[in-house]
Amino acid sequence: MKLLARLKSTLLLVVVACIISTSAHSNGLSGLYALVKRRMPSHSNAFIFNLSTSISSDVDTFKIRDASHDEGAGNAKIYIECTTISACARGLYTYVTEFGGVDIWWTGSRLDQLPHQLPTVQEPVTRSAIVPYRYFFNTVTFDYTAAFYTFDDWSLLLDWLALRGVNLPLAWVGYEYILVEVFREAGLTDAEIADFLSGPAFQAWNRFGNIQGSWSGDLPTQWVNDQFALQKQIIPRMVELGMTPVLPSFTGFVPRALHNLYPNASIVNGSQWVGFSSTYTNVSFLEPFDPLFAILQKSFIDKQVAAYGNVSHIYTLDQYNENDPYSGDPAYLRNVTSATFASLRAADPEAIWLMQGWLFFSGQTFWTTERVQAYLGGIPGNDSMIILDLYSEAQPQWERLSSYYGKKWVWCELHDFGGSMGFEGNFVNVTAEPLRALTSPGSSMVGMGLTPEGLEGNEIIYDVLLDQAWSPTAINRTSYVSSWVSRRYYISDLPSSAINAWEILGATVYSNRDPSSQSTVKSILELAPALSGLVNRTGPPLPTLVFYDTNTTIVPALQMLIQAGYESKSLLNIPEFKYDLVDVTRQLLANRFITLYETLVATYTSSSSSSATITAAGQPLLQLMHDLDELLLTNDYFLLANWISAARSLSHGNASYAAFLEYNARNQITLWGPTGEINDYASKQWGGLVGTYYVPRWTAFVEYLVGTKANGTAYNATTVANAMLMIGEQWDTQTWGQTVNWETVGDSWSMVQALATKYT
Ligand SMILES: *[C@@H]1O[C@H](CO)[C@@H](O)[C@H](O)[C@H]1NC(C)=O
Ligand SMILES: *[C@@H]1O[C@H](CO)[C@@H](O)[C@H](O)[C@H]1NC(C)=O
Ligand SMILES: *[C@@H]1O[C@H](CO)[C@@H](O)[C@H](O)[C@H]1NC(C)=O
Ligand SMILES: *[C@@H]1O[C@H](CO)[C@@H](O)[C@H](O)[C@H]1NC(C)=O
Ligand SMILES: *[C@@H]1O[C@H](CO)[C@@H](O)[C@H](O)[C@H]1NC(C)=O
Ligand SMILES: *[C@@H]1O[C@H](CO)[C@@H](O)[C@H](O)[C@H]1NC(C)=O
Ligand SMILES: *[C@@H]1O[C@H](CO)[C@@H](O)[C@H](O)[C@H]1NC(C)=O
Ligand SMILES: *[C@@H]1O[C@H](CO)[C@@H](O)[C@H](O)[C@H]1NC(C)=O
Ligand SMILES: *[C@@H]1O[C@H](CO)[C@@H](O)[C@H](O)[C@H]1NC(C)=O
Ligand SMILES: *[C@@H]1O[C@H](CO)[C@@H](O)[C@H](O)[C@H]1NC(C)=O
Ligand SMILES: *[C@@H]1O[C@H](CO)[C@@H](O)[C@H](O)[C@H]1NC(C)=O
Ligand SMILES: *[C@@H]1O[C@H](CO)[C@@H](O)[C@H](O)[C@H]1NC(C)=O
């Protein structure tokens, strides 16, 4: 009952939120009718939406009821009444999932499988969100996942978001177009601006002020223009689906040459980011208390409003993400924020500043409570700012920072680093913890959100957080898994073995209580081979420690999925079922690789080893990678070719531009930087990548071990690392052109069965 009391006090905040809320709701409900037409064309007249004043609730609320007896309802069967567009979208989602038994996934919309005869709603269903904001995106998701998205890709993802009730998405696409205009206006030449902008797969870190410039040739104007055109489609779509886009603003990061134009302006260098040389990092930062800052801010926001309209007053602005301030003096920090905020308000009198709170965790030695208090204290009142508590499921900062001293904040699940694919989830923390945060004394939490770096599998652990945002009690895992699987596979005679498989995963890999591995577990086969340092790494960000016993989790889950496939052949036509079969088998092989690697190392280091024993120990490891590659190539969702072709397809048929895009796509998932600065951070288990990159690296490694044994020379870690870097540099500059077969090869079902037998 503490929760109810807490919810009541949230209402106060909600009232404030409504007052400051944006004009996003002026479009009415046409966006939802369009969504129904898009995803369920055969039911395009089946729903009536009504933004109703008859529901008295200060939180987003919907009510679903039967419409078939309504006068004048025509063919409509389902009536959804709501307080906001987003609530109506969530109402529609509740109907299609809980009554219709289908869902929309990252792998595609299955809403067209809604039964022809729509199930009736016997008793009206009324539900409310427990928080005013449901947030989505990390700044870096725009690169790890969406760098090469077309509007069709955006359309699917935005429908996924809207239906789940997200009303506050980040909207970074096309940022550079407006920024370039601002810089030109300030007097910078295009060449000077080009020195600053980063490549298509790396813009997020330029936006963060971590990096500057592009190590593969300048960012083409074509890219800047195309992304701007894309944003002009994305923004109205977000708005018509009831979302308030969080828009960019001027951050202060500027080309080096600005200093020459404005020699008296306060411009300082940011800190060095990871291993990058100062050509690419130490980004120039125009200090916000310099008068030029406010001028550029006003110019930026005016241009943005002119481009997209008055669609939002919420601005994303991160100045010190993995980038330490010029000074740690609390008075300086307070100065920075008060001037930054003043610049926003001068440009938009209703501006609200949203920031990612990652720095308060990653840089917590710098960000003492005194400094955080000073930094936040520069912003007046408690309603002018929204902080994303970015990694709440494992490293929440809201307690250490006393609920951000009264500023509003959002409980966020980060979970995924670099678009890593390993199974992991902490079901208890993503269900019970947001409720605890919401009801804790003095809490200023106003939202729940997802801030994964990339969207690569583990979808269940994201779904549940957004579902929790509409449930005042903690979601029960057992019943959740069962209904989630039922709608994921949507066949009428779903074998219980399919649900049992997921029960096992839910109770183990998705109930991870090990604090040292709270994020997607990276497989060592994706890492540059080395004799030590690969196994049992803890995180964040990229643990390699497998926190569960594969034999009692992945193995039986896979066997049960296979059994389900035997029991119901129709399952084999369900794309998500095939995806899961491949994904679980992928995880099995990834985990088995560790044992083979440890055997190889043990063989090499044993006194009785010979070239022959090392070759023999390397053979099954290389074979496993070939098997894995063959498996992944059977499924469209696990193809390197899709990533590369998506990049190349934005080239307008210009061969050198296509090669530039391909280099960006390749470099991000491999070396991440001109010379492996963040090597393998965003690696993937994709068909084609395993075969053409990881296999050659491990082959070279085994050959090297054999060679040192034959020559009687010592293992040299630097030699190995340099050899791996060379393989990476060669791989990154390859181009596939038009000659590669972009399609899948082989049959998932038979591969999965064969590999399950071989590796269990
Ligand atoms: C919408 O709800 C209002 C009451 O809030 C009602 O007057 C109106 O008729 C409804 N519209 C439709 C299309 O049902
Ligand atoms: C910079 O400041 C110096 C000293 O105050 C002044 O002489 C000079 O005119 C200023 N330069 C510009 C470009 O404003
Ligand atoms: C920033 O870095 C550049 C390039 O290394 C250097 O030339 C410049 O002096 C630095 N500026 C400051 C203010 O330290
Ligand atoms: C870059 O930042 C680092 C601190 O992270 C500093 O030591 C170095 O001097 C900076 N370099 C430049 C050119 O500003
Ligand atoms: C945005 O709102 C401002 C202030 O209300 C108004 O002056 C301006 O014309 C609007 N701009 C657009 C593009 O709608
Ligand atoms: C704060 O900013 C003002 C100018 O707005 C400046 O005079 C003052 O020195 C700054 N204080 C610190 C500690 O940076
Ligand atoms: C779950 O959340 C709690 C409370 O924030 C935190 O102390 C704990 O470390 C989290 N669990 C894990 C395994 O990270
Ligand atoms: C902001 O919240 C803090 C903590 O609850 C409170 O002490 C402070 O008075 C609030 N400030 C305003 C302006 O309401
Ligand atoms: C979920 O609810 C069922 C039935 O009440 C209960 O047996 C089970 O323990 C609960 N599961 C979890 C993980 O709490
Ligand atoms: C990794 O951890 C597992 C489980 O704790 C242990 O059995 C294994 O020996 C460790 N391997 C290495 C290389 O540390
Ligand atoms: C897991 O199963 C494999 C294959 O049957 C076996 O070799 C291994 O010893 C088992 N590992 C554990 C920890 O039980
Ligand atoms: C072993 O010696 C041969 C012949 O000198 C040389 O080519 C090769 O690179 C050496 N291999 C290793 C791993 O040192």
mmCIF file of N, CA, C and O and ligand atoms in Angstrom, residues 256 268-273 278-279 281-283 323-324, ligand 4:
data_model
loop_
_atom_site.group_PDB
_atom_site.id
_atom_site.type_symbol
_atom_site.label_atom_id
_atom_site.label_comp_id
_atom_site.label_asym_id
_atom_site.label_seq_id
_atom_site.Cartn_x
_atom_site.Cartn_y
_atom_site.Cartn_z
ATOM 1 N N ARG A 256 38.068 22.402 -34.233
ATOM 2 C CA ARG A 256 39.272 23.069 -33.715
ATOM 3 C C ARG A 256 39.407 24.498 -34.237
ATOM 4 O O ARG A 256 39.830 25.402 -33.525
ATOM 5 N N VAL A 268 38.134 25.047 -24.598
ATOM 6 C CA VAL A 268 39.097 24.163 -23.939
ATOM 7 C C VAL A 268 39.063 22.807 -24.636
ATOM 8 O O VAL A 268 38.105 22.484 -25.334
ATOM 9 N N ASN A 269 40.099 22.037 -24.444
ATOM 10 C CA ASN A 269 40.104 20.683 -24.996
ATOM 11 C C ASN A 269 39.496 19.712 -24.001
ATOM 12 O O ASN A 269 39.810 19.760 -22.813
ATOM 13 N N GLY A 270 38.644 18.856 -24.502
ATOM 14 C CA GLY A 270 38.127 17.789 -23.661
ATOM 15 C C GLY A 270 39.222 16.770 -23.391
ATOM 16 O O GLY A 270 40.327 16.862 -23.920
ATOM 17 N N SER A 271 38.896 15.768 -22.578
ATOM 18 C CA SER A 271 39.904 14.773 -22.230
ATOM 19 C C SER A 271 40.064 13.764 -23.362
ATOM 20 O O SER A 271 39.289 13.727 -24.319
ATOM 21 N N GLN A 272 41.085 12.954 -23.223
ATOM 22 C CA GLN A 272 41.351 11.927 -24.235
ATOM 23 C C GLN A 272 40.366 10.786 -24.024
ATOM 24 O O GLN A 272 40.101 10.394 -22.889
ATOM 25 N N TRP A 273 39.845 10.270 -25.122
ATOM 26 C CA TRP A 273 38.877 9.180 -25.007
ATOM 27 C C TRP A 273 39.528 7.870 -25.434
ATOM 28 O O TRP A 273 40.133 7.794 -26.513
ATOM 29 N N SER A 278 45.284 12.460 -30.279
ATOM 30 C CA SER A 278 44.597 13.754 -30.146
ATOM 31 C C SER A 278 44.058 14.282 -31.467
ATOM 32 O O SER A 278 43.227 15.177 -31.487
ATOM 33 N N THR A 279 44.459 13.691 -32.585
ATOM 34 C CA THR A 279 43.823 14.042 -33.861
ATOM 35 C C THR A 279 42.332 13.732 -33.800
ATOM 36 O O THR A 279 41.505 14.445 -34.352
ATOM 37 N N THR A 281 40.604 12.855 -30.815
ATOM 38 C CA THR A 281 39.887 13.071 -29.546
ATOM 39 C C THR A 281 40.316 14.409 -28.958
ATOM 40 O O THR A 281 40.689 15.313 -29.692
ATOM 41 N N ASN A 282 40.238 14.586 -27.644
ATOM 42 C CA ASN A 282 40.509 15.895 -27.018
ATOM 43 C C ASN A 282 39.683 16.969 -27.741
ATOM 44 O O ASN A 282 40.195 18.009 -28.173
ATOM 45 N N VAL A 283 38.407 16.698 -27.910
ATOM 46 C CA VAL A 283 37.544 17.546 -28.738
ATOM 47 C C VAL A 283 37.407 18.939 -28.120
ATOM 48 O O VAL A 283 37.237 19.085 -26.912
ATOM 49 N N ASN A 323 34.076 11.981 -20.530
ATOM 50 C CA ASN A 323 34.856 13.142 -20.957
ATOM 51 C C ASN A 323 34.893 14.086 -19.751
ATOM 52 O O ASN A 323 33.907 14.732 -19.441
ATOM 53 N N ASP A 324 36.027 14.122 -19.057
ATOM 54 C CA ASP A 324 36.044 14.871 -17.802
ATOM 55 C C ASP A 324 36.057 16.381 -18.021
ATOM 56 O O ASP A 324 36.704 16.877 -18.943
HETATM 57 C C1 LIG B 4 44.044 15.191 -24.131
HETATM 58 O O1 LIG B 4 43.483 14.841 -22.876
HETATM 59 C C2 LIG B 4 44.383 14.278 -21.950
HETATM 60 C C3 LIG B 4 43.611 13.984 -20.690
HETATM 61 O O2 LIG B 4 42.640 13.033 -20.901
HETATM 62 C C4 LIG B 4 45.505 15.238 -21.682
HETATM 63 O O3 LIG B 4 46.427 14.619 -20.845
HETATM 64 C C5 LIG B 4 46.144 15.666 -22.945
HETATM 65 O O4 LIG B 4 47.068 16.677 -22.699
HETATM 66 C C6 LIG B 4 45.114 16.222 -23.908
HETATM 67 N N1 LIG B 4 45.724 16.579 -25.163
HETATM 68 C C7 LIG B 4 45.429 17.706 -25.775
HETATM 69 C C8 LIG B 4 46.102 17.937 -27.079
HETATM 70 O O5 LIG B 4 44.641 18.515 -25.338
#
